[in-house]
mmCIF file of C-alpha atoms in Angstrom:
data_model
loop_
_atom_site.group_PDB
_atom_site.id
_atom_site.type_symbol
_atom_site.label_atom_id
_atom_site.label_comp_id
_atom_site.label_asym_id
_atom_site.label_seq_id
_atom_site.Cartn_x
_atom_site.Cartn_y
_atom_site.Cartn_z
ATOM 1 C CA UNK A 127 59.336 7.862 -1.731
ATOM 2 C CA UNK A 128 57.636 10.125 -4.034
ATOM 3 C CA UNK A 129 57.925 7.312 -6.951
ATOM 4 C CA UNK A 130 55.935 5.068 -4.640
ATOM 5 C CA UNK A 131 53.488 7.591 -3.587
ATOM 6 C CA UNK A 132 52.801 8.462 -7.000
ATOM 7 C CA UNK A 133 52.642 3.952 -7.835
ATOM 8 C CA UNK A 134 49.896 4.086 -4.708
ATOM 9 C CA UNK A 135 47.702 6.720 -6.029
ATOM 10 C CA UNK A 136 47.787 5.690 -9.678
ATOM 11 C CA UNK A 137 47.067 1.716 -8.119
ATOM 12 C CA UNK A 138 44.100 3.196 -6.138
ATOM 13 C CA UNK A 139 42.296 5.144 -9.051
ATOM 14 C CA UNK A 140 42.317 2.476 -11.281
ATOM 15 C CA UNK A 141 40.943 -0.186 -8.441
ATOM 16 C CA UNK A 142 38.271 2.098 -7.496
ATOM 17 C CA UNK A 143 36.002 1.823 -10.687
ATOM 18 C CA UNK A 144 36.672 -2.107 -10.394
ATOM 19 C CA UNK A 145 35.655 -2.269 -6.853
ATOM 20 C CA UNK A 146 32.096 -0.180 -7.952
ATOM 21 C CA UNK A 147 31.729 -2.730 -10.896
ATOM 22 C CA UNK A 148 31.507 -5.073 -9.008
ATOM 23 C CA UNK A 149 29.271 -3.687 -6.259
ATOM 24 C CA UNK A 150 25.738 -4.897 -6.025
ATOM 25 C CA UNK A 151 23.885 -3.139 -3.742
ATOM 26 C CA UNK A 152 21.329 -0.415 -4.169
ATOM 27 C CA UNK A 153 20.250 1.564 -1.165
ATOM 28 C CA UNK A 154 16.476 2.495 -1.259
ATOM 29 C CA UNK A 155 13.769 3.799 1.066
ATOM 30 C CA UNK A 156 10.765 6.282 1.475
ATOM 31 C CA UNK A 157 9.757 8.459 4.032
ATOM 32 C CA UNK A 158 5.996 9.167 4.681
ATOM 33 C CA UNK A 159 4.924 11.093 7.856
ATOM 34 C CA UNK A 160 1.450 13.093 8.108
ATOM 35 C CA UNK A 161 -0.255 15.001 10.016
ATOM 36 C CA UNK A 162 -3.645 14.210 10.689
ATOM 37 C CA UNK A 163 -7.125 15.122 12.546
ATOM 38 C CA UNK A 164 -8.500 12.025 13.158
ATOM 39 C CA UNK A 165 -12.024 10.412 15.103
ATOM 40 C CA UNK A 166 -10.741 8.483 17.553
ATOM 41 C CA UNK A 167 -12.016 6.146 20.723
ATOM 42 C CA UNK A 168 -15.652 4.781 21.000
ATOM 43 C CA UNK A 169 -17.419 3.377 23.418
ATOM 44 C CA UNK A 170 -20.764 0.937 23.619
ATOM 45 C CA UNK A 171 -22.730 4.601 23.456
ATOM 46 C CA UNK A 172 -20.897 4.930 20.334
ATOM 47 C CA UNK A 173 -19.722 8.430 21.419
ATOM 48 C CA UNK A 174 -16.325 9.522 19.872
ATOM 49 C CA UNK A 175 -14.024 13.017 19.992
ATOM 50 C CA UNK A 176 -11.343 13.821 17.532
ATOM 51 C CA UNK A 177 -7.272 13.690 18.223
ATOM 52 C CA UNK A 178 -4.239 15.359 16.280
ATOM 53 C CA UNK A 179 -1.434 13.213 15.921
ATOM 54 C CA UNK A 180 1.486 12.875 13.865
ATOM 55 C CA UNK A 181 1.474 9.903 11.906
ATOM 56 C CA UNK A 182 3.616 7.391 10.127
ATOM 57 C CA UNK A 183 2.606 5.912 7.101
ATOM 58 C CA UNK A 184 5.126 2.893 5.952
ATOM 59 C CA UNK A 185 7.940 4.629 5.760
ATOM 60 C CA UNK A 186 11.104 1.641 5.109
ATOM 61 C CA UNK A 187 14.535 1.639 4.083
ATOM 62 C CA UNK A 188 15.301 -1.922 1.438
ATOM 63 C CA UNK A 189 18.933 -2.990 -0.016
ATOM 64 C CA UNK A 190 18.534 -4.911 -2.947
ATOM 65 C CA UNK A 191 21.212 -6.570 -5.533
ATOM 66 C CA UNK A 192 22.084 -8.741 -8.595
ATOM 67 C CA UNK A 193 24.803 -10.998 -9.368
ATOM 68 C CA UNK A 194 24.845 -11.818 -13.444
ATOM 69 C CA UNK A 195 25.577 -15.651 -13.263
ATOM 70 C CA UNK A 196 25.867 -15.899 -17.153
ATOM 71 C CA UNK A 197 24.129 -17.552 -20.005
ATOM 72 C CA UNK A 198 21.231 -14.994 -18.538
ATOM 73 C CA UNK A 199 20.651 -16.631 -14.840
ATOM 74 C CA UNK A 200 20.935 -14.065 -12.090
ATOM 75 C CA UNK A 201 20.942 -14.024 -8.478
ATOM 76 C CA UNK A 202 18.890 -11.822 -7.001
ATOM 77 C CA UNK A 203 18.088 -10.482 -3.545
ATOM 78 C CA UNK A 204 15.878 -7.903 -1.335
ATOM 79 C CA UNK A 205 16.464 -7.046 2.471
ATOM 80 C CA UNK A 206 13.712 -3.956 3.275
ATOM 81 C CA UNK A 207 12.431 -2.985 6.786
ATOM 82 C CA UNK A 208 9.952 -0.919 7.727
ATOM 83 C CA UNK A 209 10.556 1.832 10.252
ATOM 84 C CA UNK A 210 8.333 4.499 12.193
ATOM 85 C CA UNK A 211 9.186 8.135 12.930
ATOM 86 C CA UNK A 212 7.058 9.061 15.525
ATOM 87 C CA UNK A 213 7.773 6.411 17.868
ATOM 88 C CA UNK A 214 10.158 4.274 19.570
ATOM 89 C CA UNK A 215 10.696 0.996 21.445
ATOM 90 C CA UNK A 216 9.824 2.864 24.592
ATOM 91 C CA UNK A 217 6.717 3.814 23.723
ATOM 92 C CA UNK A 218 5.249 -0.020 22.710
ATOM 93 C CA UNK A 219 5.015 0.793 19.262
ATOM 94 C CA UNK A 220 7.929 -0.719 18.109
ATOM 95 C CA UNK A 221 9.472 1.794 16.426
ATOM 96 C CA UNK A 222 10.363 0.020 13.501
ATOM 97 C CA UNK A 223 13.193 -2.844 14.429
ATOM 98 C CA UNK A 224 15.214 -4.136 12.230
ATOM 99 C CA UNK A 225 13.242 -8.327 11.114
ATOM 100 C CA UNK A 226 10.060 -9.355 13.173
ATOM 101 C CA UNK A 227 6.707 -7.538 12.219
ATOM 102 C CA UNK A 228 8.386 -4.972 10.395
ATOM 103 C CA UNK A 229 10.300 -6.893 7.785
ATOM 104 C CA UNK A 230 8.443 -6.527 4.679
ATOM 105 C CA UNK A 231 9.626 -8.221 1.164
ATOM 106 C CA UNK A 232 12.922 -9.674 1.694
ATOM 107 C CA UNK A 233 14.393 -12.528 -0.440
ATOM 108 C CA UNK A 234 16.670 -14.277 -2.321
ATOM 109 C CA UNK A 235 16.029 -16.160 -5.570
ATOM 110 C CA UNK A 236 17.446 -16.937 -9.122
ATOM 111 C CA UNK A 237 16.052 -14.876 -11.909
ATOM 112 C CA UNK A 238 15.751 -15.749 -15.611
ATOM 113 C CA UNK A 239 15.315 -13.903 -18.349
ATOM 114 C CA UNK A 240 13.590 -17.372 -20.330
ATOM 115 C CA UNK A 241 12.388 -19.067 -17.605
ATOM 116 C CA UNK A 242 11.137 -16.299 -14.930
ATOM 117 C CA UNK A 243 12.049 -15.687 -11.135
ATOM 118 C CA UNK A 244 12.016 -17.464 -7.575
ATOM 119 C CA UNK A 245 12.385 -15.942 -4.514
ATOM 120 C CA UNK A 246 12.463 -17.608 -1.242
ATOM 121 C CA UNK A 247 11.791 -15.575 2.199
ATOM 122 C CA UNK A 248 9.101 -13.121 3.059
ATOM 123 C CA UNK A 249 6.868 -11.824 0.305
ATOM 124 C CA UNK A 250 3.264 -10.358 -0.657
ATOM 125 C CA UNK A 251 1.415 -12.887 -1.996
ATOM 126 C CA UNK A 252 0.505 -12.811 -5.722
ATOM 127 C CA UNK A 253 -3.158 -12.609 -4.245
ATOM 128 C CA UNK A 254 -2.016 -8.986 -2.864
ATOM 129 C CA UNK A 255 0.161 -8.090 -5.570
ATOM 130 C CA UNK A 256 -2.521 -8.212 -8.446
ATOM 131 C CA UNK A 257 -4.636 -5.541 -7.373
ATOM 132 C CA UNK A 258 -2.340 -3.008 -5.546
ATOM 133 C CA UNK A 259 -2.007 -0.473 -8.190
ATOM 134 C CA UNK A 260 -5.686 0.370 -8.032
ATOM 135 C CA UNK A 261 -5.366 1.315 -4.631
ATOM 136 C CA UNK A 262 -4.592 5.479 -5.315
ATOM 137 C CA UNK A 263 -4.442 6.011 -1.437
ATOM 138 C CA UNK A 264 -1.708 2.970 -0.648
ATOM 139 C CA UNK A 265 0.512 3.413 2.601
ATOM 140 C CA UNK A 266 -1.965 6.688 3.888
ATOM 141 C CA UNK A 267 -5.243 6.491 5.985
ATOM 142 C CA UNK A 268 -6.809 6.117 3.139
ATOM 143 C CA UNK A 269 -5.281 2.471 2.118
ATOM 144 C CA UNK A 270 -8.204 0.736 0.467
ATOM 145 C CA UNK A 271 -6.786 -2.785 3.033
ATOM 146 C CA UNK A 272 -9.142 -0.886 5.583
ATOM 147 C CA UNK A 273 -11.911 -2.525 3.366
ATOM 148 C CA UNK A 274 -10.423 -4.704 0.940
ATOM 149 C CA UNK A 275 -9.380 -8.688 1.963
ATOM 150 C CA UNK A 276 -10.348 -7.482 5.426
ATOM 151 C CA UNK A 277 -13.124 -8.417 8.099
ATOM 152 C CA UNK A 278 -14.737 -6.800 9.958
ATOM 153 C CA UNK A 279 -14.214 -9.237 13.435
ATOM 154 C CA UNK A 280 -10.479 -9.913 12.457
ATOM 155 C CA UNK A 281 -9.124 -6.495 11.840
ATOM 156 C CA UNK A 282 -8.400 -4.386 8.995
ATOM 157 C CA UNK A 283 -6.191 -6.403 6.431
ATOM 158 C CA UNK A 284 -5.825 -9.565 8.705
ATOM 159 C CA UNK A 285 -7.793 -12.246 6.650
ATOM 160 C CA UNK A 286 -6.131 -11.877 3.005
ATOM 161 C CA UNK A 287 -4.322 -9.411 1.106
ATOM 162 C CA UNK A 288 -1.205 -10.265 3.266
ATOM 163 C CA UNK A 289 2.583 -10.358 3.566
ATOM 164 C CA UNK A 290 4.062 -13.813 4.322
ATOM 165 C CA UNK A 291 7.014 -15.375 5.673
ATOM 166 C CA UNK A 292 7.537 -19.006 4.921
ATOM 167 C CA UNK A 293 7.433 -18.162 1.267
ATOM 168 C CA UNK A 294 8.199 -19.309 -1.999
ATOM 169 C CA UNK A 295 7.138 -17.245 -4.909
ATOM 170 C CA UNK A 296 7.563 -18.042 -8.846
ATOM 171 C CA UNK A 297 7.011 -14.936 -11.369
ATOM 172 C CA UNK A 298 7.065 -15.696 -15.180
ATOM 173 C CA UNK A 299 7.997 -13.347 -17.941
ATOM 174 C CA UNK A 300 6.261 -11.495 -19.430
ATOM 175 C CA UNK A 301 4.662 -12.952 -22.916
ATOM 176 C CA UNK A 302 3.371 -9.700 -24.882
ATOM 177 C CA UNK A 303 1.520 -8.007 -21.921
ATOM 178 C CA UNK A 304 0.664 -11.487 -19.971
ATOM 179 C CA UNK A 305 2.416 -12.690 -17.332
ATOM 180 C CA UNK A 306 1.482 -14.558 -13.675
ATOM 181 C CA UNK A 307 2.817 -15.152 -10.217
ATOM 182 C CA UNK A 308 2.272 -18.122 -7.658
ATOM 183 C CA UNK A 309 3.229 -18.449 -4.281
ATOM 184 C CA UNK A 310 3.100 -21.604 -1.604
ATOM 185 C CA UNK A 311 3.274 -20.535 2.103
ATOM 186 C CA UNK A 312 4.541 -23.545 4.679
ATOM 187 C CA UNK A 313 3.197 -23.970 7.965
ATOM 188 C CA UNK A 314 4.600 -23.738 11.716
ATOM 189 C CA UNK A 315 8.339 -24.465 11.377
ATOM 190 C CA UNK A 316 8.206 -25.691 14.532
ATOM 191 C CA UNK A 317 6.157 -28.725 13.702
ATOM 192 C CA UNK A 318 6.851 -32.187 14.359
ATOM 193 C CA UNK A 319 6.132 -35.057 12.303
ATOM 194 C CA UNK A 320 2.536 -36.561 12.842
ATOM 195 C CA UNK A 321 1.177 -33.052 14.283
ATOM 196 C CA UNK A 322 -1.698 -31.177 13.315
ATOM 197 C CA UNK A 323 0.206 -28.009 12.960
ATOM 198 C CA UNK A 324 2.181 -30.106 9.765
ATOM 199 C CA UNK A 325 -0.879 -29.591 7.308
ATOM 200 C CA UNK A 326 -0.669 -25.423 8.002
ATOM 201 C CA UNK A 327 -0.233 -24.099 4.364
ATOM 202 C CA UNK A 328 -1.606 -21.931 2.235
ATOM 203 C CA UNK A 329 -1.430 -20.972 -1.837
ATOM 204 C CA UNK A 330 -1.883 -17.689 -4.160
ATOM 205 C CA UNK A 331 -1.699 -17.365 -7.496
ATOM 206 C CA UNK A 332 -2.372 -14.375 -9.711
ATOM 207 C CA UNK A 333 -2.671 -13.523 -13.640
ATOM 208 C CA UNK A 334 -2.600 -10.094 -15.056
ATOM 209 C CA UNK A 335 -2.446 -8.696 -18.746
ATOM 210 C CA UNK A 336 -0.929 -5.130 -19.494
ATOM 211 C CA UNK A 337 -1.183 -3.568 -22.960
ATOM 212 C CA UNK A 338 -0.908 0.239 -23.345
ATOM 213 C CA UNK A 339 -4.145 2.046 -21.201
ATOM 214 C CA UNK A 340 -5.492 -1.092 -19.752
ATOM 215 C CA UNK A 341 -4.769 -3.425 -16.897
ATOM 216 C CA UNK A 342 -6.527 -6.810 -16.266
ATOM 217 C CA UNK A 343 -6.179 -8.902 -13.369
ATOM 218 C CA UNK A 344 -7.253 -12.088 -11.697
ATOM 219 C CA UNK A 345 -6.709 -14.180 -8.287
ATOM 220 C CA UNK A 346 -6.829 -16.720 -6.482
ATOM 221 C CA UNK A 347 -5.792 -17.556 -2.864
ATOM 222 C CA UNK A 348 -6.755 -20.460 -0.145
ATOM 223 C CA UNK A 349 -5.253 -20.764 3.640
ATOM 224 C CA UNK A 350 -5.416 -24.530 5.448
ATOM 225 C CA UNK A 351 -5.252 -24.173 8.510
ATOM 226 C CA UNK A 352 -3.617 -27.283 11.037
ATOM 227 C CA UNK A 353 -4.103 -26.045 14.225
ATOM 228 C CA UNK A 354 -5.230 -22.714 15.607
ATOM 229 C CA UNK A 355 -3.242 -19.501 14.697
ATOM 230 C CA UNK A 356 -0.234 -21.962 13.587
ATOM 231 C CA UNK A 357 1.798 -21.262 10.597
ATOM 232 C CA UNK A 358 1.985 -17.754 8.882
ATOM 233 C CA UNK A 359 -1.981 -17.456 8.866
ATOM 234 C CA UNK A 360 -3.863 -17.657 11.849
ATOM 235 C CA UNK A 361 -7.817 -19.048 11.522
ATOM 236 C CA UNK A 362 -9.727 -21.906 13.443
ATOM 237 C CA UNK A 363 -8.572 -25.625 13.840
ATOM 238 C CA UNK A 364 -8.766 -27.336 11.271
ATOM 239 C CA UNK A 365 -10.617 -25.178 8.929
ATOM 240 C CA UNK A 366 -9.952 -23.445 5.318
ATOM 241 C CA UNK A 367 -10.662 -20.040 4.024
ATOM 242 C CA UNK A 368 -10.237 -18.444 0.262
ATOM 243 C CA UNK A 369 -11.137 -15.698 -2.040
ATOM 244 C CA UNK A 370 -11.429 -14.757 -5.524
ATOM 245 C CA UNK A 371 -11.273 -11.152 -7.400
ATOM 246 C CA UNK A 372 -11.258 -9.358 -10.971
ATOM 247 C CA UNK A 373 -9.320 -6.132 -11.169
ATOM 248 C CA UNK A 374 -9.470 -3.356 -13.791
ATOM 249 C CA UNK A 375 -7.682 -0.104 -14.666
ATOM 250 C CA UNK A 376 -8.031 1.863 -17.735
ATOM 251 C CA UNK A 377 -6.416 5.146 -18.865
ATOM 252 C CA UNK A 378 -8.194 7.903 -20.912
ATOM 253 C CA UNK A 379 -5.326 10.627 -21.227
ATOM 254 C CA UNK A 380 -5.063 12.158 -17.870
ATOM 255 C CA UNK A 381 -7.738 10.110 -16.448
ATOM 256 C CA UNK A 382 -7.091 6.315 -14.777
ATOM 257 C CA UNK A 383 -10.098 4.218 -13.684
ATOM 258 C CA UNK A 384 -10.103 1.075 -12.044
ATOM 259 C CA UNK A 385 -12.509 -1.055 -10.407
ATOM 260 C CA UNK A 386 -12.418 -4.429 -8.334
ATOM 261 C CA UNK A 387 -14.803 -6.721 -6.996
ATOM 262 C CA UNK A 388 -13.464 -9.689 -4.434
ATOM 263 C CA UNK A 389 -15.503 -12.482 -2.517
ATOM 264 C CA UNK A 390 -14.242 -14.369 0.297
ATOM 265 C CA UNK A 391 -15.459 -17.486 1.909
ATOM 266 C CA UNK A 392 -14.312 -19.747 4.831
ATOM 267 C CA UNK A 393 -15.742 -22.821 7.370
ATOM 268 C CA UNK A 394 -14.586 -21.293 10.371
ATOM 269 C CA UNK A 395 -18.000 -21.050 11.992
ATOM 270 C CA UNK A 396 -20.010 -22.930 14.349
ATOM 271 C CA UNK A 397 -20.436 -26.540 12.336
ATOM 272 C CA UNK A 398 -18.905 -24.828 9.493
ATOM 273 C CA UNK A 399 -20.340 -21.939 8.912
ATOM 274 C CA UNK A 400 -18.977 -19.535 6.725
ATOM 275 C CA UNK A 401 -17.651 -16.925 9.395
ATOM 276 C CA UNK A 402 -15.951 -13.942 7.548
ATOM 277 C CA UNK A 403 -16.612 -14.547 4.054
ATOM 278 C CA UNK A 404 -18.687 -11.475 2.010
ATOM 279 C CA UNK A 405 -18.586 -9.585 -0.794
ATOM 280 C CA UNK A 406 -16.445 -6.389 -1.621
ATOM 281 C CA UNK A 407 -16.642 -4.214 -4.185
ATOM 282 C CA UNK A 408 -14.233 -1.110 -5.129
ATOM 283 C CA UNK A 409 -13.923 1.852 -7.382
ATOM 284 C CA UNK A 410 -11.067 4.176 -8.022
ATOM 285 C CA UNK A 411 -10.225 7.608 -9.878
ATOM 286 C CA UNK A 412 -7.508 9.725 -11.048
ATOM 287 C CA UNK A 413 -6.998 13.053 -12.901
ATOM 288 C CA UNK A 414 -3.346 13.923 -13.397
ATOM 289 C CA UNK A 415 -2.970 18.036 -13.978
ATOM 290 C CA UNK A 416 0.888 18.548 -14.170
ATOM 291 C CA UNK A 417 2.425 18.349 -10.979
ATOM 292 C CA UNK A 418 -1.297 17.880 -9.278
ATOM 293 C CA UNK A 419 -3.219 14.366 -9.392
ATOM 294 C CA UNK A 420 -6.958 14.840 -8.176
ATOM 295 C CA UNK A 421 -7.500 11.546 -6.586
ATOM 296 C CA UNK A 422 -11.487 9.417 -5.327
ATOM 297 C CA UNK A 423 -11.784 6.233 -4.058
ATOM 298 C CA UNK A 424 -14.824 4.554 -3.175
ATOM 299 C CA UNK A 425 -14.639 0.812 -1.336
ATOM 300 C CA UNK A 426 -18.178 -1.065 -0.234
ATOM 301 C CA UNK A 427 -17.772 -4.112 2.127
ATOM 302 C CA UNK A 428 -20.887 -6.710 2.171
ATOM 303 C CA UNK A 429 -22.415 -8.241 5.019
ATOM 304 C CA UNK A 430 -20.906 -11.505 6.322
ATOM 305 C CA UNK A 431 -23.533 -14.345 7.275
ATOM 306 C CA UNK A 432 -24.541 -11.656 10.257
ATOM 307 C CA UNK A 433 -26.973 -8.895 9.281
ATOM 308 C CA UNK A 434 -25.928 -5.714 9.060
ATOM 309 C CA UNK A 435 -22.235 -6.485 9.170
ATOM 310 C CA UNK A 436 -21.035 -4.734 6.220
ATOM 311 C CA UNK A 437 -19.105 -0.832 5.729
ATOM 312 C CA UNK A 438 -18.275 1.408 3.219
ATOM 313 C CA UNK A 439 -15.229 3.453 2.498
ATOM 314 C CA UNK A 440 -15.269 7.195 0.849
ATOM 315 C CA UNK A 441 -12.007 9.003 0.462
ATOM 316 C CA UNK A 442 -10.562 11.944 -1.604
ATOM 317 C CA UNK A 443 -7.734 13.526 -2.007
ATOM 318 C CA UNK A 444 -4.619 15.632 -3.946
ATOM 319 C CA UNK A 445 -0.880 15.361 -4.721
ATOM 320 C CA UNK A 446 1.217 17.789 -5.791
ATOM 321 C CA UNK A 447 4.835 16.476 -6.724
ATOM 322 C CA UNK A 448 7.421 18.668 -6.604
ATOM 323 C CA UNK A 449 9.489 16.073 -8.373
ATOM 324 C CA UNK A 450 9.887 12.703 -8.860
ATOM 325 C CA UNK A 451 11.080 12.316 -5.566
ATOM 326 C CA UNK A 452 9.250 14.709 -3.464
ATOM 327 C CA UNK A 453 5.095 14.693 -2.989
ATOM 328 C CA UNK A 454 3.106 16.283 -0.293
ATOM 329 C CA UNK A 455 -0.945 15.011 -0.190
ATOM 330 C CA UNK A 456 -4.045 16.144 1.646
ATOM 331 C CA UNK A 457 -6.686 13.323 1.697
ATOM 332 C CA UNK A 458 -10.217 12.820 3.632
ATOM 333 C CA UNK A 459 -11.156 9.469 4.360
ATOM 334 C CA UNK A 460 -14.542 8.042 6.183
ATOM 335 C CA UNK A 461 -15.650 4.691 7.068
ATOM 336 C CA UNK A 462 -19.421 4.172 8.011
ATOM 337 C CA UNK A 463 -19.829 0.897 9.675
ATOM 338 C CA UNK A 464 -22.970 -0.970 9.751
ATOM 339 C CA UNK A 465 -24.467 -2.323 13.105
ATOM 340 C CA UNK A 466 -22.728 -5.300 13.326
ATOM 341 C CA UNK A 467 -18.908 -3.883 11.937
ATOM 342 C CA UNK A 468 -16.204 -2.664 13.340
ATOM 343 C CA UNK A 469 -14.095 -1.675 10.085
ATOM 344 C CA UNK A 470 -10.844 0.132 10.642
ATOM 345 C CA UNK A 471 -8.346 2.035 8.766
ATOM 346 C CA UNK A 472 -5.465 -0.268 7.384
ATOM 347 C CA UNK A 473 -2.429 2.732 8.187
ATOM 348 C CA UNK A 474 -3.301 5.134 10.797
ATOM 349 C CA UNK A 475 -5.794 3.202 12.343
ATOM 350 C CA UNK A 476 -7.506 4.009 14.959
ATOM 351 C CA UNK A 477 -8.405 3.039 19.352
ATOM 352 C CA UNK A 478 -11.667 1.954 20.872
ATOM 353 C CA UNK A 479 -13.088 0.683 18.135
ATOM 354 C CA UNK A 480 -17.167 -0.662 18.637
ATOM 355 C CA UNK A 481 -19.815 -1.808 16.368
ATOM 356 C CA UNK A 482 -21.612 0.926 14.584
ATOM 357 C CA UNK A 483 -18.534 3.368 14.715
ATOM 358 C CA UNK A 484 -18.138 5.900 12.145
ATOM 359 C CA UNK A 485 -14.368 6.930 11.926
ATOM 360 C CA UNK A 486 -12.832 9.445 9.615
ATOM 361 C CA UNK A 487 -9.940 11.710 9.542
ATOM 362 C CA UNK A 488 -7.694 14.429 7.424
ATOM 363 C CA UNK A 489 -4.559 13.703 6.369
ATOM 364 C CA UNK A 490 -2.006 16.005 5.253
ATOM 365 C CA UNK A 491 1.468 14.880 4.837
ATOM 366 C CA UNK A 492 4.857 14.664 2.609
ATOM 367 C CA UNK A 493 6.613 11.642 0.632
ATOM 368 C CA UNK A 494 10.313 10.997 -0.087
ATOM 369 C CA UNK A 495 11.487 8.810 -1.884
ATOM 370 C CA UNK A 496 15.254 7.765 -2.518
#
């Protein structure tokens, strides 16, 4: 009995580094939860009264793996899921379920080490992806979405800059510091042939360049819409929108600048007129002091085709990392809306939104990563 016992144990610690050689999974998340002082409701007077809250911003749990197929052709694949803290099915927040509205990138795709990567499934679009590192506030109140690829009459971050299912996405290598991304989005799969809803689709396609201190980017994305809020994107019958930007970002030492400037134009006015489409135009700034980065960020959204539709963005802010893990912020943000806008945050954002309704808010929370 004891021979066998001892034949069992020796069997099981030599299987157990096989088994975790072969494992492909890596567990992954991040935790972000603030608390905040915020502006809140609105009414046609305009009148407004402030609101603590506790707040969370993004906070997701992702597995991800490879599988080396040889001759350097992978499989690859992403499953992350956003979830919320501070609420719960009950309360008609949605507290975070696992797929719907709170899936975020998840994939599966061949990767090459020649030829580049595809990933089919649910994905930012290259048209999002090429500018997100200038945003120094991403996933707080401050998330420059509240301004940039948003509209004013759609909501914050609900006309480009998006997330999409129906996906397929194709990133090249990188060829000494250049390197590009494209991505077609299909329409309702629930359409039938001869239906309107069949010619739903939409395409994004980015180009950046990295080489030491700077960062250059460029994109392009267009939605066609079939019918009515059909397919991943939602806009008028029959009508188009698209945008263009040129992103920067530059580091002096301890000092990163970056700048952005993005138009958007669509037909999805009366006999065509261009509805949503303006002019944005974005600045950002970092100082990095140790464990403290002083952070600015400055966003300025041009009037549609309506006078005095356009809003500006002003935040600031600090980190302090206690390590590479572990950060804890404080950040002010304020949106001034013109007459005719109705900007809102992106994260956090906020009720009884009306035209002409300053909003702003402190922020003060703690990041985890693992």
């Amino acid at each position: 009995m004891n021979k066998k016992l001892i034949a069992i144990a020796i069997a099981a610690a030599v299987s157990a580094p096989a088994m975790a050689a072969t494992s492909n999974v890596e567990i992954y998340g991040l935790m972000n939860v603030a608390v905040d002082s915020v502006t809140n409701g609105g009414n046609a007077a305009g009148d407004t009264h402030r609101v603590g809250r506790v707040n969370d911003y993004v906070s997701r749990i992702g597995f991800k793996g490879a599988e080396d197929l040889g001759n350097g052709l992978s499989a690859v694949w992403q499953i992350e899921n956003q979830i919320s803290t501070d609420s719960s099915t009950s309360d008609g927040k949605g507290g975070g379920a696992l797929g719907g509205g709170d899936l975020r990138n998840t994939f599966v795709g061949l990767k090459s080490k020649d030829m580049g990567e595809v990933r089919l499934g649910r994905h930012d679009t290259p048209y999002k992806m090429a500018t997100g590192r200038l945003d120094q506030f991403a996933d707080t109140m401050a998330d420059y979405n509240g301004l940039v690829g948003a509209a004013s009459a759609k909501g914050a971050s609900n006309y480009f800059d998006q997330r999409a299912s129906n996906t397929a996405v194709y990133l090249t290598p990188n060829f000494s510091g250049f390197s590009a991304a494209a991505s077609y989005v299909f329409g309702a799969e629930s359409a039938t042939t001869g239906s309107a809803d069949s010619s739903a689709n939409a395409y994004s396609l980015a180009a950046m360049y990295e080489a030491g201190p700077l960062y250059l980017t460029a994109a392009y994305e267009k939605h066609n819409f079939g019918s009515a809020n059909v397919g991943t994107f939602a806009g008028a019958a029959n009508t188009d929108a698209k945008a263009w930007k040129l992103g920067a970002a530059y580091s002096i030492m301890d000092f990163t600048l970056a700048a952005m400037y993005e138009k958007t134009d669509d037909n999805q006015g009366a006999l065509g007129a261009n509805l949503y489409g303006h002019k944005t135009w974005f600045l950002s700034g970092k100082y990095q002091m140790g464990a403290i980065a002083l952070k600015a960020q400055y966003a300025n959204a041009g009037s549609t085709d309506v006078a005095d539709s356009g809003a500006k963005q002003y935040s600031v802010g600090a980190d302090y990392g206690f390590s590479k893990r572990t950060t804890v912020y404080a950040l002010y943000t304020k949106i001034n809306n013109d007459l005719n806008a109705a900007y809102n945050f992106k994260e956090g954002s906020v009720a009884g939104m009306v035209n002409n309704l300053d909003i702003d808010g402190v922020s003060v929370g703690i990041k985890h990563a693992f």
